[in-house]
Tab-separated table of C-alpha atoms and ligand atoms in Angstrom:
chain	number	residue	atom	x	y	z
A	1	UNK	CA	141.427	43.142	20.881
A	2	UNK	CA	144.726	41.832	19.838
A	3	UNK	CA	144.683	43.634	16.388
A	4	UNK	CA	144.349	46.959	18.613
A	5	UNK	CA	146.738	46.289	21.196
A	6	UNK	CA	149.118	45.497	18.300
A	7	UNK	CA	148.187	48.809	16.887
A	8	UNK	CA	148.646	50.545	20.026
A	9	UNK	CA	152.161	49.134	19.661
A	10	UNK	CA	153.093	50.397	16.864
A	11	UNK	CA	152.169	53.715	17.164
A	12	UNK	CA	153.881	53.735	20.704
A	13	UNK	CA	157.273	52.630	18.998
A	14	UNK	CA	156.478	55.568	15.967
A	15	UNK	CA	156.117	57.977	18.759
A	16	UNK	CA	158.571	57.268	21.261
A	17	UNK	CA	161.007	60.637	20.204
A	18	UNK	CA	157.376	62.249	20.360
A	19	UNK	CA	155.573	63.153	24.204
A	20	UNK	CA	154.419	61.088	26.539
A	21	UNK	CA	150.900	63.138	26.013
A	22	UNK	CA	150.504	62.014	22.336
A	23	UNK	CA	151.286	58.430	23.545
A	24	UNK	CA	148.597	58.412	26.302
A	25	UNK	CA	146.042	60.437	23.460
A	26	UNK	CA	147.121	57.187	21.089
A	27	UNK	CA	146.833	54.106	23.909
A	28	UNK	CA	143.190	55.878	24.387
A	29	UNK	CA	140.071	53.364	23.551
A	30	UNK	CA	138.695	53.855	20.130
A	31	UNK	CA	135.050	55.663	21.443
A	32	UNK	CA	137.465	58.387	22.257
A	33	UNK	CA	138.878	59.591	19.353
A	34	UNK	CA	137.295	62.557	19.110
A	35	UNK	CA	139.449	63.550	22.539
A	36	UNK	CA	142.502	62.226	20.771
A	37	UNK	CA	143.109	64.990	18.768
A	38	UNK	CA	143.234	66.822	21.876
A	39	UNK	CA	146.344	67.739	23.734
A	40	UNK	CA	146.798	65.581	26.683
A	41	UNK	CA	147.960	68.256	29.496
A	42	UNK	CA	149.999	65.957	31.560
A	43	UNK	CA	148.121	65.972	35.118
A	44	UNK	CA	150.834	68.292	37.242
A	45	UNK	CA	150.362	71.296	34.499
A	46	UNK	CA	146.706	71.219	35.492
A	47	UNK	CA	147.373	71.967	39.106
A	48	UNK	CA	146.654	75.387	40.453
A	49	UNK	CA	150.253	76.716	40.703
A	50	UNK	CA	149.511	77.454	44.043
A	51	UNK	CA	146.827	75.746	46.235
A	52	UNK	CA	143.981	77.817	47.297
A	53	UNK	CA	144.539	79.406	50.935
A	54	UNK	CA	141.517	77.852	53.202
A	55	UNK	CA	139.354	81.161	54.223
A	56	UNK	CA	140.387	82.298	58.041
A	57	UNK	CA	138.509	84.077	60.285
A	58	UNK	CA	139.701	87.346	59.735
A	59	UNK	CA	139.005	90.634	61.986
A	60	UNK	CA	139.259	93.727	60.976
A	61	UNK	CA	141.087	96.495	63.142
A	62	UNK	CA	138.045	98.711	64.348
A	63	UNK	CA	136.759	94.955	65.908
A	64	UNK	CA	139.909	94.024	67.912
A	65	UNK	CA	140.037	98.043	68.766
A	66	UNK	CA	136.792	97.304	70.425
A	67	UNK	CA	137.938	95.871	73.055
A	68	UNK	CA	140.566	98.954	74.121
A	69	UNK	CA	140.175	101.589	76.553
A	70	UNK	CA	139.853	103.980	73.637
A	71	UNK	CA	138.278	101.849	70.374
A	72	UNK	CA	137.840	104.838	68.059
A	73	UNK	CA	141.298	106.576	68.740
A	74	UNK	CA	142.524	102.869	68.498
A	75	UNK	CA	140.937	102.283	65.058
A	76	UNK	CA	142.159	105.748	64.154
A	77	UNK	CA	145.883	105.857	64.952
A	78	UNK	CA	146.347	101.704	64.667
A	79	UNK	CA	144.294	101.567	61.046
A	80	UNK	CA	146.687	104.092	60.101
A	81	UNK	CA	149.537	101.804	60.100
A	82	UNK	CA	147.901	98.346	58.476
A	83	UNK	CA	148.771	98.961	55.037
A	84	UNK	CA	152.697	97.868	56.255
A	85	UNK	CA	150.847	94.696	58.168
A	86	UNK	CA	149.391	91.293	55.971
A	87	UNK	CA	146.671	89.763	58.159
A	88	UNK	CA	145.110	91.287	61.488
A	89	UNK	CA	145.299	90.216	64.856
A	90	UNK	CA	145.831	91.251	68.323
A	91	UNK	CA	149.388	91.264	68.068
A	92	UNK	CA	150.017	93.130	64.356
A	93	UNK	CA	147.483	95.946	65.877
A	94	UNK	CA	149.667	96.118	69.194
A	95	UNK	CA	152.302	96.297	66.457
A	96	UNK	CA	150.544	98.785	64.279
A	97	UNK	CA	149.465	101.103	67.954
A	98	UNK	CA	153.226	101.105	68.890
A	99	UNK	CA	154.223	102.679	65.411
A	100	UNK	CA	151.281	105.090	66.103
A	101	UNK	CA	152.762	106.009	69.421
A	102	UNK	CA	156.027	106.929	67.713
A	103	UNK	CA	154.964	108.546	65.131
A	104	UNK	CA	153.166	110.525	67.464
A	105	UNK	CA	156.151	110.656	69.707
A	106	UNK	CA	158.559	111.854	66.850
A	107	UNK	CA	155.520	114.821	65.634
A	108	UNK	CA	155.969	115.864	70.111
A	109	UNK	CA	159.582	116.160	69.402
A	110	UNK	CA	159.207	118.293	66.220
A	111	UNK	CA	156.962	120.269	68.672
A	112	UNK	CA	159.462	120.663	71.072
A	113	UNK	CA	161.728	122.169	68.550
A	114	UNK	CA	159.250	124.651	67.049
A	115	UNK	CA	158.044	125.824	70.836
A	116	UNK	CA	161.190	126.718	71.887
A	117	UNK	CA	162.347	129.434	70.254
A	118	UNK	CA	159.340	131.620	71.845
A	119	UNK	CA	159.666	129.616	75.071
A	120	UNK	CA	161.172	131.438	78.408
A	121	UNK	CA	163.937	130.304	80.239
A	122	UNK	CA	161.568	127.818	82.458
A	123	UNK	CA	159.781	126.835	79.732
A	124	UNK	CA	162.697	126.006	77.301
A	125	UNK	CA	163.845	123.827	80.571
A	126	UNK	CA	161.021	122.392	81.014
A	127	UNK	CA	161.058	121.275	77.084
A	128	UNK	CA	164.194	120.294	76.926
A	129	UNK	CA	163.008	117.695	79.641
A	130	UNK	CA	160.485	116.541	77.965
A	131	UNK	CA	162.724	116.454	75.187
A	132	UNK	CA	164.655	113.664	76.767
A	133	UNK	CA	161.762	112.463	78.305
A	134	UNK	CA	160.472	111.445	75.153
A	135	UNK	CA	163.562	110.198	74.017
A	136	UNK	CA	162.628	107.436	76.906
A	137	UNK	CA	159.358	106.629	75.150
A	138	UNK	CA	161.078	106.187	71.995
A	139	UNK	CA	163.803	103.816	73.945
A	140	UNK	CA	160.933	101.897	75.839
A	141	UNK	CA	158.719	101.274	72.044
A	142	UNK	CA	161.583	99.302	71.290
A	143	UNK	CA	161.584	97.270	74.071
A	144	UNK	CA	158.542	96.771	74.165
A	145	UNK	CA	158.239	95.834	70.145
A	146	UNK	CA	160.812	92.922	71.225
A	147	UNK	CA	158.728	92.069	73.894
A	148	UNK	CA	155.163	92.106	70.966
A	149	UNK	CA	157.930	89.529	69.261
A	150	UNK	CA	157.951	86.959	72.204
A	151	UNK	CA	154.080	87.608	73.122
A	152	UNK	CA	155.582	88.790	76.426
A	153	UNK	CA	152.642	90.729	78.133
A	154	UNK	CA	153.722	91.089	80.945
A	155	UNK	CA	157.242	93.276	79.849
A	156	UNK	CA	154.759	94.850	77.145
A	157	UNK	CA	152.628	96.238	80.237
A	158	UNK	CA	155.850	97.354	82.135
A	159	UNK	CA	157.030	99.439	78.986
A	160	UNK	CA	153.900	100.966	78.993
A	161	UNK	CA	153.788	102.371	82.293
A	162	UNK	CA	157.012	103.798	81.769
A	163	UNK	CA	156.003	105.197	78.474
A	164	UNK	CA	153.006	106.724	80.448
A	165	UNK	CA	155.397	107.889	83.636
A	166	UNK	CA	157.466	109.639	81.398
A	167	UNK	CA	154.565	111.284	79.874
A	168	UNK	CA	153.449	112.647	83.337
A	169	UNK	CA	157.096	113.511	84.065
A	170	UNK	CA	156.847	116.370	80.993
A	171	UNK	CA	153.519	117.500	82.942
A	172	UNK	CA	155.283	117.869	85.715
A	173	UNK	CA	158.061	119.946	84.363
A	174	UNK	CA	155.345	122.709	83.316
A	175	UNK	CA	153.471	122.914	86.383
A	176	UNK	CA	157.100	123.221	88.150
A	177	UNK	CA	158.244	126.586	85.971
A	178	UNK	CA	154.508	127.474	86.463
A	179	UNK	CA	153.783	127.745	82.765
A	180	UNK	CA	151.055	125.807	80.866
A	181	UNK	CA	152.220	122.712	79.106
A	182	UNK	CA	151.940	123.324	75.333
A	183	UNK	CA	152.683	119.642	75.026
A	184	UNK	CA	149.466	118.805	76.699
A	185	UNK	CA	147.635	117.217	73.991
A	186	UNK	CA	150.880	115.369	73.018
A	187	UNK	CA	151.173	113.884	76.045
A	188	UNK	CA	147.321	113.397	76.428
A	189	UNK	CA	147.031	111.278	73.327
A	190	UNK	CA	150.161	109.382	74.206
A	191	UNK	CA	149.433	108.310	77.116
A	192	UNK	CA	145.574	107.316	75.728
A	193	UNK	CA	147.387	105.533	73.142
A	194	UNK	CA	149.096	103.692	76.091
A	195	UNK	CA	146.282	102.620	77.651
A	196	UNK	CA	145.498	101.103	74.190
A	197	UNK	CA	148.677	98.723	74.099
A	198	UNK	CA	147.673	97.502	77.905
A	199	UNK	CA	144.632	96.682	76.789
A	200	UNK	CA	145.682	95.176	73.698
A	201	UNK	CA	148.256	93.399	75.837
A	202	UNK	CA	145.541	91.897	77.888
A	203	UNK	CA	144.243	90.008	74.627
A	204	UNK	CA	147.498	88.324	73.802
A	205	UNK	CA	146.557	85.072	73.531
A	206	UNK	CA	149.464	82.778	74.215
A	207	UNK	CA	149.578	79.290	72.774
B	1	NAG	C1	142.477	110.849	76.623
B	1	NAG	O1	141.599	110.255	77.543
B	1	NAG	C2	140.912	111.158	78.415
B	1	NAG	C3	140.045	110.322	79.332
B	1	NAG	O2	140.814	109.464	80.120
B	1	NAG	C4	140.067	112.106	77.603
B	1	NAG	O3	139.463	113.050	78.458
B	1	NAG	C5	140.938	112.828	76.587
B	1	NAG	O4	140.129	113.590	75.751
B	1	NAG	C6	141.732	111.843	75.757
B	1	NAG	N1	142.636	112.626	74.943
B	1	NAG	C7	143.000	112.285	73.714
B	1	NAG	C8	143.822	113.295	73.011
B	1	NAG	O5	142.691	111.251	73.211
């Protein structure tokens, strides 16, 4: 016992400009030798570099779309946007919808542009009010994108209904010069996509 711890010594002083590994493979019992020609990893390099992430329930964006006024134009216009968002929840697909809506809102204005060169004096009127009109929506996304930001749902819900007033607004325009709205489907899907965001707004869970 002595004669090894004497041994154990020595071979600690001989090493001592070596590792601290090939002194903890040498101070190793005798049964183990076979190990101590093995490099002793020192116990931090064997550590994951980073620690596993526990699993979290995750949903997917068709499930929290389920619970919207329209799920499937919700999954549709929302999905399109989660490649910019990490993990899912009711607030990144309230995120995702409002990007939807102005996309959507910035394809309207390109719209605009294209109707009214063939548009009549009323209807290049009414345009150029919807024009501005939509320049609202654009105003009240980013309002309400603050307001996603401090899980305010009740301001979220109030830029929504002024999002959807100023889509009725453009209606309105049309059926005043008497001329069909070509923006119809514009404004249709915009204000559906609306409705989405005050339902999602509804789910905000705040902690
Ligand atoms: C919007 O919703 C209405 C029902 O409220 C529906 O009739 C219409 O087809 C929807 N339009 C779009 C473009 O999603």
């Amino acid at each position: 016992m002595a004669g090894r711890r004497h041994h154990a010594l020595l071979v600690l002083a001989a090493v001592m400009a070596t590792s601290c590994s090939l002194v903890a493979a040498h101070l190793m019992p005798r049964g183990q030798e076979q190990e101590e020609e093995m490099p002793v990893i020192p116990d931090m390099m064997m550590r994951p570099k980073s620690l596993p992430v526990p699993p979290v329930p995750t949903r997917t964006v068709a499930e929290i779309c389920r619970g919207t006024s329209f799920p499937e134009l919700c999954t549709a216009t929302a999905g399109k946007q989660a490649a910019r968002y990490g993990t899912v929840d009711v607030l990144t697909v309230l995120q995702m919808e409002v990007d939807a809506l102005g996309e959507r809102t910035k394809a309207a204005r390109a719209r605009v542009d294209r109707e009214a060169a063939a548009a009549t004096p009323a209807g290049r009127k009414a345009l150029h009010q919807c024009n501005s009109f939509y320049g609202d929506v654009m105003d009240n996304l980013d309002a309400c994108r603050r307001a996603i930001g401090h899980k305010d749902a009740v301001t979220i819900r109030s830029t929504m209904s002024m999002v959807a007033q100023d889509l009725q607004f453009c209606d309105e325009e049309f059926r005043k010069a008497g001329e069909k709205n070509p923006l119809q489907q514009f404004d249709q899907s915009l204000g559906n996509m609306s409705e989405i965001c005050r339902s999602l707004s509804n789910m905000i869970v705040v902690d």
